[in-house]
Amino acid sequence: MDKRQPSRNAELGLSTRAIHHGYDPAEEHGALTPPIFMTSTYAFETAEAGSELFRGERAGYIYGRTRNPTQALLEARLASLEGGEAALAVASGMGAISATMWTLLSAGDSVVIDRILYGNTFAFFTKGLTRFGVNVRLADFTDPDALAQALAAEDRLKLVYFETPANPNLRIIDVARVSSLAKSAGALSIVDNTFATPILQNPLKLGADLVVHSATKYLGGHGDLLGGAVVGSSALIEQIRGTGLRALTGATLSPLNAFLILRGLKTLEVRMERHSRSAQQIAELLGSHPLVSHVTYPGLKSFPQYELAQRQMRQPGGLIAFELEGGVEAGMAFMNRLELVVRAVSLGDAETLVQHPASMTHATYSADERKRHGISDSLLRLSVGLENVEDLMADIAQALDHVHASKRQAD
Ligand code: 4LM
């Protein structure tokens, strides 16, 4: 609940909620900034009170693996921003995904996942969960008929899982359509909203049951922490927090990281605007350069799902995928020639980062899997940061020009 504006919370804007929701300085000695509760355990007033806390008959804190007040504030803010009833803060994006799956799935259950996912998410489903008797089927979620068929083929279907925009090639999935197909098949729909953040889209409002995040990326926003979150109904979130496996897997977010993500959230909306504005300009620059054979960016009219992107997302975001004439070799030469843009995986930081998915974030897909699922070996992924866009454009242009000139000499 928003203590400062209890009755008006639903009307308040995203930044206002990211800055104020759930915190009243009067309750913390007037401290403007919420304190960090660096404690691993909590004292019980009496032995009986401790037992009551364990039985759930009394509200309060027990032990830091399950709950911490700094995490609780972060959870309240994330739930508010995503339009969910509750959220669970976890140690990383993979912690969010694994704790959710260990809670919701049992041996013999089936899941249907989109074929384009972050490499380790793909590996967790196809190489991890399958070892524990979960049936994992891949489908193309951009093709609703094929998806409906895949869903109908499973008799113990529990959930569908996808990213939109998807890592690394920014394919967009129609959340309302897929969630409704999942619902008809009796399955939950779970969306990884890491690339878009709650500023650009709110999957729960489009019918999804749970949203997961790598808070390591835009939510934290400064490349200085790992974190994750799951958001949805109170019933599902409490199931994941309690009986389920966040407490048992130990994927707990540290209070310090919860504090840093809270700090990041305050500027999330302004950062996403800047990321999107700069990425649009850089995507246009890439599209006009003779060395670039293909650019994928949801804000370009040439983007194959431009209409869907316009309908589903408030802004196109900060990630661009592109390919160069000359394939992997040209791509590597381009990356090596950059002076300001940093060669690194991860995304959503102040620094602009470039990486080569086939040999880096998506090396968990075999060459054959990448080919079958449409992840080109030549693809480069750029996470546009917060630097002055003119400087970024100059760096990218000089690297493209250099590789283009060397290639022409060689040809
Ligand atoms: C990367 N990504 O792409 P943690 N969901 C999505 C992601 O992109 C990631 C995770 C979950 C990258 C990391 C090196 C859509 C990660 C996993 O890294 O466990 O917080 O999130 O560059």
Tab-separated table of C-alpha atoms and ligand atoms in Angstrom:
chain	number	residue	atom	x	y	z
A	1	MET	CA	0.000	0.000	0.000
A	2	ASP	CA	1.172	3.503	-0.732
A	3	LYS	CA	1.305	5.084	2.704
A	4	ARG	CA	1.774	8.593	1.335
A	5	GLN	CA	-1.106	8.503	-1.135
A	6	PRO	CA	-3.270	5.533	-0.171
A	7	SER	CA	-6.390	6.401	-2.131
A	8	ARG	CA	-4.691	7.837	-5.213
A	9	ASN	CA	-2.068	5.180	-5.807
A	10	ALA	CA	-3.590	3.727	-8.963
A	11	GLU	CA	-3.649	7.181	-10.561
A	12	LEU	CA	-0.053	8.090	-9.769
A	13	GLY	CA	2.503	7.962	-12.568
A	14	LEU	CA	5.216	5.330	-12.877
A	15	SER	CA	8.075	7.561	-11.700
A	16	THR	CA	6.037	8.905	-8.788
A	17	ARG	CA	5.393	5.366	-7.622
A	18	ALA	CA	9.006	4.307	-8.273
A	19	ILE	CA	10.100	7.156	-5.984
A	20	HIS	CA	7.455	7.167	-3.221
A	21	HIS	CA	5.410	3.979	-3.150
A	22	GLY	CA	5.337	2.064	0.137
A	23	TYR	CA	7.640	4.291	2.168
A	24	ASP	CA	6.856	6.910	4.805
A	25	PRO	CA	9.967	8.750	6.102
A	26	ALA	CA	8.103	9.510	9.371
A	27	GLU	CA	8.344	5.809	10.240
A	28	GLU	CA	12.144	5.813	9.830
A	29	HIS	CA	13.268	8.873	11.828
A	30	GLY	CA	12.445	11.127	8.878
A	31	ALA	CA	15.104	9.490	6.683
A	32	LEU	CA	14.343	10.567	3.101
A	33	THR	CA	16.093	7.481	1.725
A	34	PRO	CA	14.819	4.124	2.948
A	35	PRO	CA	17.362	2.476	5.262
A	36	ILE	CA	19.211	-0.746	4.445
A	37	PHE	CA	18.383	-3.432	6.978
A	38	MET	CA	21.672	-5.333	7.079
A	39	THR	CA	20.561	-8.169	9.298
A	40	SER	CA	20.463	-11.899	8.773
A	41	THR	CA	18.062	-12.746	11.600
A	42	TYR	CA	15.395	-11.101	13.787
A	43	ALA	CA	14.876	-11.200	17.559
A	44	PHE	CA	11.565	-12.664	18.781
A	45	GLU	CA	9.901	-10.734	21.626
A	46	THR	CA	9.038	-13.999	23.348
A	47	ALA	CA	9.453	-17.688	22.565
A	48	GLU	CA	5.722	-17.894	21.839
A	49	ALA	CA	5.915	-14.936	19.435
A	50	GLY	CA	8.653	-16.767	17.496
A	51	SER	CA	6.502	-19.890	17.219
A	52	GLU	CA	3.551	-17.787	16.073
A	53	LEU	CA	5.671	-16.145	13.388
A	54	PHE	CA	6.687	-19.574	12.098
A	55	ARG	CA	3.056	-20.727	12.066
A	56	GLY	CA	2.066	-17.588	10.132
A	57	GLU	CA	-0.223	-16.432	12.965
A	58	ARG	CA	1.721	-13.208	13.477
A	59	ALA	CA	3.122	-10.763	10.921
A	60	GLY	CA	6.824	-9.962	11.085
A	61	TYR	CA	10.287	-11.019	10.107
A	62	ILE	CA	12.059	-14.259	10.995
A	63	TYR	CA	15.204	-14.792	8.965
A	64	GLY	CA	16.847	-13.043	6.037
A	65	ARG	CA	16.584	-15.887	3.553
A	66	THR	CA	12.789	-15.447	3.522
A	67	ARG	CA	12.099	-11.755	4.164
A	68	ASN	CA	13.901	-8.488	4.836
A	69	PRO	CA	12.386	-4.976	5.112
A	70	THR	CA	14.605	-3.503	2.347
A	71	GLN	CA	13.542	-6.330	0.045
A	72	ALA	CA	9.915	-5.874	1.131
A	73	LEU	CA	9.931	-2.228	0.005
A	74	LEU	CA	11.493	-3.197	-3.325
A	75	GLU	CA	8.861	-5.918	-3.738
A	76	ALA	CA	6.039	-3.438	-3.044
A	77	ARG	CA	7.423	-1.000	-5.629
A	78	LEU	CA	7.934	-3.640	-8.304
A	79	ALA	CA	4.418	-5.010	-7.760
A	80	SER	CA	3.025	-1.495	-8.100
A	81	LEU	CA	5.014	-0.738	-11.275
A	82	GLU	CA	4.045	-4.013	-12.975
A	83	GLY	CA	0.408	-3.862	-11.833
A	84	GLY	CA	0.682	-7.080	-9.795
A	85	GLU	CA	-0.595	-7.846	-6.304
A	86	ALA	CA	2.799	-8.938	-4.993
A	87	ALA	CA	6.425	-9.459	-5.950
A	88	LEU	CA	9.364	-11.498	-4.776
A	89	ALA	CA	12.894	-10.112	-4.952
A	90	VAL	CA	15.585	-12.691	-5.693
A	91	ALA	CA	19.336	-12.927	-6.149
A	92	SER	CA	19.417	-12.787	-9.973
A	93	GLY	CA	17.282	-13.228	-13.054
A	94	MET	CA	18.205	-16.923	-13.159
A	95	GLY	CA	17.250	-17.118	-9.464
A	96	ALA	CA	13.813	-15.712	-10.359
A	97	ILE	CA	13.321	-18.184	-13.191
A	98	SER	CA	14.617	-21.239	-11.343
A	99	ALA	CA	12.757	-20.531	-8.054
A	100	THR	CA	9.525	-20.061	-10.031
A	101	MET	CA	9.970	-23.251	-12.035
A	102	TRP	CA	11.020	-25.413	-9.080
A	103	THR	CA	7.870	-24.222	-7.301
A	104	LEU	CA	5.342	-24.639	-10.081
A	105	LEU	CA	6.573	-27.823	-11.787
A	106	SER	CA	6.796	-31.500	-10.846
A	107	ALA	CA	8.134	-34.530	-12.711
A	108	GLY	CA	5.707	-35.479	-15.482
A	109	ASP	CA	4.499	-31.893	-16.052
A	110	SER	CA	4.936	-30.186	-19.408
A	111	VAL	CA	5.961	-26.662	-20.330
A	112	VAL	CA	5.961	-24.984	-23.713
A	113	ILE	CA	8.669	-22.355	-24.190
A	114	ASP	CA	9.383	-19.948	-27.006
A	115	ARG	CA	12.356	-20.943	-29.103
A	116	ILE	CA	14.259	-17.675	-28.615
A	117	LEU	CA	15.310	-17.085	-25.016
A	118	TYR	CA	18.351	-15.811	-23.124
A	119	GLY	CA	20.953	-18.605	-23.486
A	120	ASN	CA	20.988	-19.714	-19.854
A	121	THR	CA	17.189	-19.654	-19.610
A	122	PHE	CA	17.102	-21.917	-22.688
A	123	ALA	CA	19.704	-24.171	-21.037
A	124	PHE	CA	17.835	-24.239	-17.705
A	125	PHE	CA	14.682	-25.493	-19.456
A	126	THR	CA	16.145	-27.803	-22.091
A	127	LYS	CA	19.169	-29.179	-20.262
A	128	GLY	CA	18.241	-28.587	-16.597
A	129	LEU	CA	14.527	-29.218	-15.965
A	130	THR	CA	14.441	-32.136	-18.414
A	131	ARG	CA	16.811	-34.041	-16.084
A	132	PHE	CA	14.098	-33.875	-13.415
A	133	GLY	CA	11.335	-35.375	-15.562
A	134	VAL	CA	9.754	-32.153	-16.854
A	135	ASN	CA	8.749	-32.319	-20.528
A	136	VAL	CA	9.954	-29.219	-22.330
A	137	ARG	CA	8.579	-28.444	-25.780
A	138	LEU	CA	9.771	-25.559	-27.954
A	139	ALA	CA	7.375	-23.596	-30.151
A	140	ASP	CA	7.388	-20.484	-32.272
A	141	PHE	CA	5.255	-18.086	-30.205
A	142	THR	CA	4.966	-15.653	-33.112
A	143	ASP	CA	2.845	-18.288	-34.882
A	144	PRO	CA	-0.402	-18.641	-32.858
A	145	ASP	CA	-1.667	-21.668	-34.825
A	146	ALA	CA	1.548	-23.615	-34.279
A	147	LEU	CA	1.485	-22.587	-30.626
A	148	ALA	CA	-2.140	-23.692	-30.166
A	149	GLN	CA	-1.188	-27.074	-31.664
A	150	ALA	CA	1.830	-27.400	-29.364
A	151	LEU	CA	-0.323	-26.584	-26.336
A	152	ALA	CA	-3.006	-29.076	-27.342
A	153	ALA	CA	-0.409	-31.848	-27.696
A	154	GLU	CA	0.522	-31.761	-23.980
A	155	ASP	CA	-1.715	-33.463	-21.450
A	156	ARG	CA	-0.057	-32.212	-18.238
A	157	LEU	CA	0.643	-28.709	-19.479
A	158	LYS	CA	1.445	-26.353	-16.582
A	159	LEU	CA	2.816	-23.214	-18.139
A	160	VAL	CA	4.086	-21.333	-21.161
A	161	TYR	CA	7.211	-19.182	-20.983
A	162	PHE	CA	8.551	-16.446	-23.248
A	163	GLU	CA	10.497	-13.174	-23.515
A	164	THR	CA	9.325	-10.108	-25.376
A	165	PRO	CA	11.308	-8.482	-26.885
A	166	ALA	CA	13.300	-11.713	-27.022
A	167	ASN	CA	17.010	-11.988	-26.340
A	168	PRO	CA	18.968	-11.614	-28.621
A	169	ASN	CA	17.020	-10.855	-31.798
A	170	LEU	CA	14.196	-8.685	-30.351
A	171	ARG	CA	11.349	-10.742	-31.795
A	172	ILE	CA	8.110	-9.572	-30.207
A	173	ILE	CA	5.434	-11.892	-28.849
A	174	ASP	CA	1.803	-10.811	-28.609
A	175	VAL	CA	1.310	-11.119	-24.841
A	176	ALA	CA	-2.509	-10.826	-24.881
A	177	ARG	CA	-2.840	-13.449	-27.622
A	178	VAL	CA	-0.434	-15.979	-26.113
A	179	SER	CA	-1.796	-15.519	-22.571
A	180	SER	CA	-5.293	-16.158	-23.818
A	181	LEU	CA	-4.189	-19.319	-25.688
A	182	ALA	CA	-2.419	-20.506	-22.526
A	183	LYS	CA	-5.472	-19.831	-20.398
A	184	SER	CA	-7.705	-21.826	-22.761
A	185	ALA	CA	-5.234	-24.705	-22.449
A	186	GLY	CA	-5.354	-24.464	-18.617
A	187	ALA	CA	-1.766	-23.214	-18.374
A	188	LEU	CA	-0.135	-20.223	-16.685
A	189	SER	CA	1.700	-17.705	-18.873
A	190	ILE	CA	5.013	-16.350	-17.661
A	191	VAL	CA	6.756	-13.447	-19.380
A	192	ASP	CA	10.354	-12.317	-18.958
A	193	ASN	CA	9.986	-8.521	-19.062
A	194	THR	CA	13.703	-7.746	-18.634
A	195	PHE	CA	14.192	-6.016	-22.009
A	196	ALA	CA	11.084	-3.834	-21.790
A	197	THR	CA	10.867	-3.130	-18.020
A	198	PRO	CA	7.544	-2.029	-16.482
A	199	ILE	CA	8.099	1.375	-18.082
A	200	LEU	CA	7.631	0.066	-21.638
A	201	GLN	CA	5.043	-2.667	-21.099
A	202	ASN	CA	3.059	-4.412	-18.355
A	203	PRO	CA	2.420	-8.050	-19.340
A	204	LEU	CA	0.205	-8.720	-16.294
A	205	LYS	CA	-2.236	-6.104	-17.575
A	206	LEU	CA	-2.308	-7.950	-20.913
A	207	GLY	CA	-3.290	-11.243	-19.281
A	208	ALA	CA	0.012	-12.867	-18.226
A	209	ASP	CA	0.052	-14.611	-14.834
A	210	LEU	CA	3.637	-13.904	-13.792
A	211	VAL	CA	6.401	-11.564	-14.883
A	212	VAL	CA	10.061	-12.323	-14.215
A	213	HIS	CA	12.936	-9.864	-14.350
A	214	SER	CA	16.663	-9.810	-14.342
A	215	ALA	CA	17.029	-6.710	-12.135
A	216	THR	CA	20.732	-6.852	-12.978
A	217	LYS	CA	19.805	-4.967	-16.151
A	218	TYR	CA	17.633	-1.835	-16.456
A	219	LEU	CA	15.994	-2.012	-13.012
A	220	GLY	CA	19.350	-1.700	-11.248
A	221	GLY	CA	20.616	0.231	-14.227
A	222	HIS	CA	24.230	0.793	-13.235
A	223	GLY	CA	25.991	-2.509	-13.871
A	224	ASP	CA	26.946	-2.891	-10.224
A	225	LEU	CA	24.773	-5.734	-8.940
A	226	LEU	CA	22.929	-8.966	-9.698
A	227	GLY	CA	19.256	-9.191	-8.847
A	228	GLY	CA	15.945	-10.565	-10.012
A	229	ALA	CA	12.225	-10.516	-9.321
A	230	VAL	CA	8.956	-12.327	-9.923
A	231	VAL	CA	5.664	-10.384	-9.926
A	232	GLY	CA	2.058	-11.622	-10.002
A	233	SER	CA	-0.861	-12.570	-7.777
A	234	SER	CA	-0.338	-12.791	-4.001
A	235	ALA	CA	-1.215	-16.479	-4.093
A	236	LEU	CA	1.437	-17.397	-6.673
A	237	ILE	CA	4.097	-15.156	-5.156
A	238	GLU	CA	3.551	-16.502	-1.642
A	239	GLN	CA	3.740	-20.017	-3.052
A	240	ILE	CA	7.140	-19.227	-4.595
A	241	ARG	CA	8.376	-17.408	-1.495
A	242	GLY	CA	7.198	-19.883	1.069
A	243	THR	CA	6.612	-23.542	0.342
A	244	GLY	CA	8.476	-23.095	-2.696
A	245	LEU	CA	11.827	-22.656	-3.388
A	246	ARG	CA	13.257	-19.260	-3.090
A	247	ALA	CA	13.826	-19.990	0.581
A	248	LEU	CA	14.962	-23.504	-0.233
A	249	THR	CA	17.162	-22.618	-3.198
A	250	GLY	CA	18.679	-19.700	-1.303
A	251	ALA	CA	18.320	-17.303	-4.236
A	252	THR	CA	17.860	-14.423	-1.787
A	253	LEU	CA	18.642	-10.836	-2.746
A	254	SER	CA	21.017	-9.105	-0.339
A	255	PRO	CA	19.620	-6.033	1.475
A	256	LEU	CA	22.371	-3.899	-0.082
A	257	ASN	CA	21.397	-4.967	-3.589
A	258	ALA	CA	17.708	-4.388	-2.778
A	259	PHE	CA	18.677	-0.834	-1.760
A	260	LEU	CA	20.657	-0.294	-4.968
A	261	ILE	CA	17.748	-1.518	-7.115
A	262	LEU	CA	15.395	0.824	-5.210
A	263	ARG	CA	17.782	3.638	-6.060
A	264	GLY	CA	17.865	2.531	-9.700
A	265	LEU	CA	14.069	2.449	-9.929
A	266	LYS	CA	13.858	6.165	-9.120
A	267	THR	CA	15.416	7.036	-12.474
A	268	LEU	CA	14.077	4.100	-14.483
A	269	GLU	CA	11.546	6.089	-16.481
A	270	VAL	CA	13.958	8.878	-17.444
A	271	ARG	CA	16.639	6.335	-18.272
A	272	MET	CA	14.299	4.271	-20.470
A	273	GLU	CA	13.307	7.403	-22.372
A	274	ARG	CA	16.956	8.235	-23.026
A	275	HIS	CA	17.872	4.628	-23.908
A	276	SER	CA	14.982	4.495	-26.403
A	277	ARG	CA	15.681	7.904	-27.953
A	278	SER	CA	19.384	7.180	-28.460
A	279	ALA	CA	18.737	3.637	-29.711
A	280	GLN	CA	16.322	4.988	-32.337
A	281	GLN	CA	19.009	7.345	-33.661
A	282	ILE	CA	21.670	4.634	-33.652
A	283	ALA	CA	19.354	2.129	-35.353
A	284	GLU	CA	18.745	4.697	-38.101
A	285	LEU	CA	22.485	5.269	-38.466
A	286	LEU	CA	23.110	1.516	-38.738
A	287	GLY	CA	20.296	1.181	-41.275
A	288	SER	CA	21.900	3.781	-43.524
A	289	HIS	CA	25.456	2.362	-43.482
A	290	PRO	CA	26.569	0.238	-46.474
A	291	LEU	CA	28.392	-2.277	-44.246
A	292	VAL	CA	25.205	-3.116	-42.323
A	293	SER	CA	23.169	-5.843	-44.013
A	294	HIS	CA	20.347	-6.058	-41.482
A	295	VAL	CA	19.090	-4.018	-38.493
A	296	THR	CA	16.415	-5.150	-36.078
A	297	TYR	CA	14.941	-2.490	-33.812
A	298	PRO	CA	11.271	-2.284	-32.779
A	299	GLY	CA	11.221	1.476	-33.448
A	300	LEU	CA	12.146	1.151	-37.144
A	301	LYS	CA	9.345	1.038	-39.713
A	302	SER	CA	11.266	-1.840	-41.351
A	303	PHE	CA	10.861	-3.942	-38.165
A	304	PRO	CA	8.697	-6.921	-39.227
A	305	GLN	CA	6.428	-6.610	-36.175
A	306	TYR	CA	6.346	-2.800	-36.096
A	307	GLU	CA	2.546	-2.622	-35.653
A	308	LEU	CA	2.587	-5.052	-32.741
A	309	ALA	CA	5.498	-3.177	-31.147
A	310	GLN	CA	3.580	0.097	-31.431
A	311	ARG	CA	0.486	-1.469	-29.862
A	312	GLN	CA	2.196	-3.390	-27.079
A	313	MET	CA	5.131	-1.189	-26.058
A	314	ARG	CA	5.179	2.457	-24.952
A	315	GLN	CA	8.695	2.956	-26.391
A	316	PRO	CA	10.958	0.674	-28.451
A	317	GLY	CA	13.684	0.225	-25.799
A	318	GLY	CA	17.469	0.333	-25.747
A	319	LEU	CA	18.528	-2.845	-27.571
A	320	ILE	CA	19.440	-3.210	-31.226
A	321	ALA	CA	20.373	-6.390	-33.122
A	322	PHE	CA	22.233	-6.119	-36.424
A	323	GLU	CA	24.399	-7.963	-38.920
A	324	LEU	CA	27.254	-6.809	-41.105
A	325	GLU	CA	28.205	-7.666	-44.669
A	326	GLY	CA	31.101	-10.041	-44.125
A	327	GLY	CA	29.372	-11.929	-41.297
A	328	VAL	CA	31.093	-13.001	-38.093
A	329	GLU	CA	34.550	-11.890	-39.214
A	330	ALA	CA	33.387	-8.359	-39.996
A	331	GLY	CA	31.394	-8.318	-36.759
A	332	MET	CA	34.436	-9.221	-34.671
A	333	ALA	CA	36.576	-6.629	-36.494
A	334	PHE	CA	33.876	-4.001	-35.844
A	335	MET	CA	33.708	-4.870	-32.145
A	336	ASN	CA	37.487	-4.671	-31.828
A	337	ARG	CA	37.600	-1.279	-33.518
A	338	LEU	CA	35.166	0.404	-31.087
A	339	GLU	CA	36.753	2.892	-28.716
A	340	LEU	CA	33.875	4.101	-26.530
A	341	VAL	CA	31.359	1.263	-26.802
A	342	VAL	CA	32.407	-1.522	-24.428
A	343	ARG	CA	32.709	-5.172	-25.457
A	344	ALA	CA	30.692	-6.916	-22.704
A	345	VAL	CA	27.627	-9.063	-22.118
A	346	SER	CA	24.705	-7.846	-19.966
A	347	LEU	CA	22.589	-4.830	-20.870
A	348	GLY	CA	20.665	-1.900	-19.479
A	349	ASP	CA	23.696	-0.133	-18.024
A	350	ALA	CA	24.781	3.487	-18.379
A	351	GLU	CA	27.620	2.242	-20.605
A	352	THR	CA	26.837	1.148	-24.173
A	353	LEU	CA	27.694	-2.555	-24.495
A	354	VAL	CA	28.178	-4.741	-27.560
A	355	GLN	CA	28.385	-8.532	-27.718
A	356	HIS	CA	28.250	-11.449	-30.154
A	357	PRO	CA	25.359	-13.731	-29.051
A	358	ALA	CA	26.413	-16.869	-31.000
A	359	SER	CA	29.741	-17.104	-29.158
A	360	MET	CA	28.692	-15.367	-25.928
A	361	THR	CA	25.169	-15.104	-24.396
A	362	HIS	CA	23.699	-17.767	-26.701
A	363	ALA	CA	26.628	-20.200	-26.860
A	364	THR	CA	24.383	-22.535	-24.797
A	365	TYR	CA	22.413	-23.126	-28.027
A	366	SER	CA	24.341	-25.573	-30.231
A	367	ALA	CA	25.198	-24.365	-33.731
A	368	ASP	CA	22.388	-26.569	-35.020
A	369	GLU	CA	19.889	-25.184	-32.475
A	370	ARG	CA	20.828	-21.607	-33.383
A	371	LYS	CA	20.297	-22.397	-37.039
A	372	ARG	CA	16.948	-24.125	-36.469
A	373	HIS	CA	15.626	-21.379	-34.210
A	374	GLY	CA	16.810	-18.452	-36.278
A	375	ILE	CA	19.657	-17.004	-34.198
A	376	SER	CA	22.119	-15.904	-36.854
A	377	ASP	CA	25.805	-16.522	-36.172
A	378	SER	CA	26.537	-13.048	-37.574
A	379	LEU	CA	24.215	-11.220	-35.194
A	380	LEU	CA	25.628	-8.497	-32.930
A	381	ARG	CA	23.654	-7.090	-30.003
A	382	LEU	CA	24.050	-3.518	-28.854
A	383	SER	CA	22.703	-2.253	-25.520
A	384	VAL	CA	22.568	1.503	-25.999
A	385	GLY	CA	23.629	3.325	-22.836
A	386	LEU	CA	23.207	6.822	-21.495
A	387	GLU	CA	26.267	8.533	-22.997
A	388	ASN	CA	25.768	11.504	-25.353
A	389	VAL	CA	24.353	9.978	-28.490
A	390	GLU	CA	26.599	12.042	-30.796
A	391	ASP	CA	29.660	10.419	-29.192
A	392	LEU	CA	28.195	6.940	-29.574
A	393	MET	CA	27.268	7.584	-33.197
A	394	ALA	CA	30.755	8.892	-33.974
A	395	ASP	CA	32.363	5.805	-32.423
A	396	ILE	CA	30.047	3.376	-34.209
A	397	ALA	CA	30.432	5.219	-37.541
A	398	GLN	CA	34.254	5.230	-37.360
A	399	ALA	CA	34.333	1.489	-36.589
A	400	LEU	CA	31.895	0.706	-39.423
A	401	ASP	CA	33.816	2.928	-41.869
A	402	HIS	CA	37.107	1.290	-40.946
A	403	VAL	CA	35.824	-2.280	-41.422
A	404	HIS	CA	34.023	-1.250	-44.610
A	405	ALA	CA	37.222	0.253	-46.075
A	406	SER	CA	39.335	-2.813	-45.143
A	407	LYS	CA	36.723	-5.119	-46.637
A	408	ARG	CA	36.635	-3.171	-49.900
A	409	GLN	CA	40.405	-3.352	-50.117
A	410	ALA	CA	40.336	-7.107	-49.561
A	411	ASP	CA	37.468	-7.732	-52.072
B	1	4LM	C1	22.740	-11.017	-21.343
B	1	4LM	N1	21.129	-11.761	-19.725
B	1	4LM	O1	21.852	-11.195	-22.201
B	1	4LM	P1	20.795	-12.731	-14.401
B	1	4LM	N2	16.422	-12.952	-18.560
B	1	4LM	C2	16.940	-12.263	-19.597
B	1	4LM	C3	18.303	-11.998	-19.653
B	1	4LM	O2	18.782	-11.303	-20.688
B	1	4LM	C4	19.149	-12.478	-18.614
B	1	4LM	C5	18.575	-13.202	-17.562
B	1	4LM	C6	17.209	-13.409	-17.561
B	1	4LM	C7	22.467	-11.538	-19.985
B	1	4LM	C8	23.427	-11.812	-19.044
B	1	4LM	C9	24.863	-11.947	-19.291
B	1	4LM	C10	16.037	-11.795	-20.685
B	1	4LM	C11	20.578	-12.252	-18.670
B	1	4LM	C12	19.396	-13.729	-16.428
B	1	4LM	O3	22.038	-12.545	-15.178
B	1	4LM	O4	20.744	-14.068	-13.701
B	1	4LM	O5	20.451	-11.592	-13.477
B	1	4LM	O6	19.576	-12.730	-15.486
B	1	4LM	O7	23.785	-10.406	-21.593
